[in-house]
Tab-separated table of C-alpha atoms in Angstrom:
chain	number	residue	atom	x	y	z
A	227	UNK	CA	-16.314	3.748	9.571
A	228	UNK	CA	-16.359	1.017	12.141
A	229	UNK	CA	-14.725	1.963	15.444
A	230	UNK	CA	-14.685	5.731	14.946
A	231	UNK	CA	-17.966	6.622	16.681
A	232	UNK	CA	-17.469	4.456	19.782
A	233	UNK	CA	-15.859	7.110	21.968
A	234	UNK	CA	-18.361	9.780	20.961
A	235	UNK	CA	-21.582	7.926	21.722
A	236	UNK	CA	-24.621	8.873	19.685
A	237	UNK	CA	-24.015	12.640	19.451
A	238	UNK	CA	-24.452	13.441	15.737
A	239	UNK	CA	-22.340	16.601	16.063
A	240	UNK	CA	-19.322	14.472	16.950
A	241	UNK	CA	-19.569	12.251	13.877
A	242	UNK	CA	-16.390	11.588	11.921
A	243	UNK	CA	-16.321	10.870	8.211
A	244	UNK	CA	-13.230	9.486	6.544
A	245	UNK	CA	-12.718	10.066	2.832
A	246	UNK	CA	-9.676	8.534	1.205
A	247	UNK	CA	-8.380	8.090	-2.324
A	248	UNK	CA	-5.691	5.900	-3.793
A	249	UNK	CA	-4.364	4.821	-7.152
A	250	UNK	CA	-3.364	1.480	-5.622
A	251	UNK	CA	-6.367	0.018	-3.783
A	252	UNK	CA	-4.785	-3.446	-3.733
A	253	UNK	CA	-2.128	-2.042	-1.360
A	254	UNK	CA	-4.670	-1.104	1.332
A	255	UNK	CA	-4.096	-2.891	4.621
A	256	UNK	CA	-6.722	-5.600	5.321
A	257	UNK	CA	-7.713	-4.069	8.673
A	258	UNK	CA	-8.264	-0.656	7.082
A	259	UNK	CA	-10.112	-2.176	4.139
A	260	UNK	CA	-12.577	-3.828	6.547
A	261	UNK	CA	-13.271	-0.460	8.183
A	262	UNK	CA	-13.858	1.388	4.923
A	263	UNK	CA	-17.537	0.681	4.400
A	264	UNK	CA	-17.785	2.041	0.852
A	265	UNK	CA	-15.155	1.322	-1.760
A	266	UNK	CA	-15.957	3.079	-5.006
A	267	UNK	CA	-14.051	2.942	-8.273
A	268	UNK	CA	-14.029	6.185	-10.244
A	269	UNK	CA	-13.417	5.220	-13.888
A	270	UNK	CA	-11.658	7.285	-16.507
A	271	UNK	CA	-13.830	10.155	-17.754
A	272	UNK	CA	-16.376	9.501	-20.505
A	273	UNK	CA	-16.640	11.923	-23.445
A	274	UNK	CA	-18.941	14.299	-21.537
A	275	UNK	CA	-16.537	14.229	-18.595
A	276	UNK	CA	-13.552	14.876	-20.849
A	277	UNK	CA	-15.291	17.897	-22.408
A	278	UNK	CA	-16.096	19.257	-18.928
A	279	UNK	CA	-12.500	18.711	-17.773
A	280	UNK	CA	-11.282	20.549	-20.879
A	281	UNK	CA	-13.603	23.468	-20.080
A	282	UNK	CA	-12.400	23.593	-16.468
A	283	UNK	CA	-8.723	23.493	-17.462
A	284	UNK	CA	-9.140	26.054	-20.233
A	285	UNK	CA	-11.401	28.573	-18.515
A	286	UNK	CA	-8.636	31.201	-18.416
A	287	UNK	CA	-7.001	30.267	-21.720
A	288	UNK	CA	-7.752	32.222	-24.877
A	289	UNK	CA	-8.797	29.749	-27.579
A	290	UNK	CA	-8.673	30.202	-31.326
A	291	UNK	CA	-12.046	29.902	-33.100
A	292	UNK	CA	-10.878	26.637	-34.708
A	293	UNK	CA	-10.698	24.843	-31.324
A	294	UNK	CA	-13.356	22.152	-31.040
A	295	UNK	CA	-13.555	20.663	-27.534
A	296	UNK	CA	-15.743	17.766	-28.720
A	297	UNK	CA	-13.090	16.789	-31.255
A	298	UNK	CA	-10.329	17.087	-28.670
A	299	UNK	CA	-12.363	14.886	-26.298
A	300	UNK	CA	-12.514	12.248	-29.059
A	301	UNK	CA	-8.721	12.393	-29.397
A	302	UNK	CA	-8.068	11.835	-25.672
A	303	UNK	CA	-10.102	8.693	-25.021
A	304	UNK	CA	-8.421	6.786	-22.175
A	305	UNK	CA	-6.778	9.867	-20.655
A	306	UNK	CA	-7.138	10.465	-16.921
A	307	UNK	CA	-8.081	13.823	-15.413
A	308	UNK	CA	-4.408	14.512	-14.701
A	309	UNK	CA	-3.479	13.571	-18.282
A	310	UNK	CA	-6.114	15.995	-19.609
A	311	UNK	CA	-4.724	18.752	-17.387
A	312	UNK	CA	-1.257	18.092	-18.814
A	313	UNK	CA	-2.551	18.224	-22.407
A	314	UNK	CA	-4.268	21.557	-21.722
A	315	UNK	CA	-1.199	23.032	-20.043
A	316	UNK	CA	1.086	21.909	-22.851
A	317	UNK	CA	-1.259	23.177	-25.584
A	318	UNK	CA	-1.630	26.539	-23.851
A	319	UNK	CA	2.156	26.994	-23.839
A	320	UNK	CA	2.610	26.142	-27.542
A	321	UNK	CA	1.962	29.642	-28.910
A	322	UNK	CA	4.453	31.182	-26.494
A	323	UNK	CA	7.035	28.547	-27.373
A	324	UNK	CA	6.592	29.332	-31.077
A	325	UNK	CA	6.941	33.055	-30.406
A	326	UNK	CA	10.216	32.741	-28.454
A	327	UNK	CA	11.784	30.006	-30.559
A	328	UNK	CA	15.231	31.024	-31.697
A	329	UNK	CA	15.326	34.189	-29.580
A	330	UNK	CA	18.077	35.044	-27.125
A	331	UNK	CA	17.172	35.462	-23.436
A	332	UNK	CA	17.589	39.251	-23.624
A	333	UNK	CA	15.193	39.403	-26.591
A	334	UNK	CA	12.632	37.324	-24.710
A	335	UNK	CA	12.994	39.528	-21.652
A	336	UNK	CA	12.279	42.642	-23.728
A	337	UNK	CA	9.061	41.244	-25.214
A	338	UNK	CA	5.768	42.743	-24.099
A	339	UNK	CA	3.331	40.424	-22.347
A	340	UNK	CA	0.770	41.001	-25.104
A	341	UNK	CA	3.188	39.551	-27.656
A	342	UNK	CA	3.214	36.242	-25.784
A	343	UNK	CA	-0.543	35.968	-25.212
A	344	UNK	CA	-1.651	34.323	-28.427
A	345	UNK	CA	-4.737	32.125	-28.664
A	346	UNK	CA	-4.311	28.364	-28.374
A	347	UNK	CA	-5.159	26.599	-31.644
A	348	UNK	CA	-6.454	23.178	-32.573
A	349	UNK	CA	-3.008	22.367	-33.943
A	350	UNK	CA	-1.544	23.200	-30.505
A	351	UNK	CA	-3.830	20.548	-29.020
A	352	UNK	CA	-2.879	17.983	-31.649
A	353	UNK	CA	0.808	18.547	-30.908
A	354	UNK	CA	0.231	18.422	-27.148
A	355	UNK	CA	-1.669	15.129	-27.471
A	356	UNK	CA	1.288	13.663	-29.386
A	357	UNK	CA	3.607	14.710	-26.547
A	358	UNK	CA	1.387	13.761	-23.579
A	359	UNK	CA	0.474	10.102	-23.623
A	360	UNK	CA	-2.163	8.515	-21.425
A	361	UNK	CA	-0.877	7.253	-18.094
A	362	UNK	CA	-3.352	4.414	-17.496
A	363	UNK	CA	-2.869	1.237	-19.522
A	364	UNK	CA	-5.524	-1.320	-20.427
A	365	UNK	CA	-3.818	-3.727	-18.005
A	366	UNK	CA	-4.182	-1.122	-15.235
A	367	UNK	CA	-7.885	-0.710	-16.010
A	368	UNK	CA	-8.388	-4.467	-15.890
A	369	UNK	CA	-6.631	-4.633	-12.524
A	370	UNK	CA	-8.897	-1.886	-11.076
A	371	UNK	CA	-12.017	-3.595	-12.397
A	372	UNK	CA	-10.949	-6.949	-10.932
A	373	UNK	CA	-10.290	-5.329	-7.548
A	374	UNK	CA	-13.702	-3.664	-7.624
A	375	UNK	CA	-15.404	-6.934	-8.541
A	376	UNK	CA	-13.871	-8.544	-5.469
A	377	UNK	CA	-13.854	-5.700	-2.899
A	378	UNK	CA	-15.978	-2.840	-4.281
A	379	UNK	CA	-19.185	-1.542	-2.760
A	380	UNK	CA	-21.033	-0.523	-5.898
């Protein structure tokens, strides 16, 4: 970054690297934008990326044998990483919600932990996807791509 190394001279051990992220690159101050040498747009995850994000988010979640991550990835095209996290969290809670539906608080309190730990099913994911919509619109994507065309480094 221009202007950061001036006070340190050429000593490589005193090098400073600045890494920043924003969802609104068009709001970056012109002076700061000039000093950020690399401006890289990270697009929404492709199918392989969505499958990997599903695996990361579900690593501690018990899944029913009917769960197909490839199929889920096909259902969440256009979802951001945060959206995928929300789908996974919501789906993982579905079995517990079904188990406690209609129960009084004292009945829920008396339930054993094992009774609430049911595997997450494909239907849980379908319901979660209906509840959690994608947060990035096509207009947003176009705006990012236009900004990158004008100011991006790659």
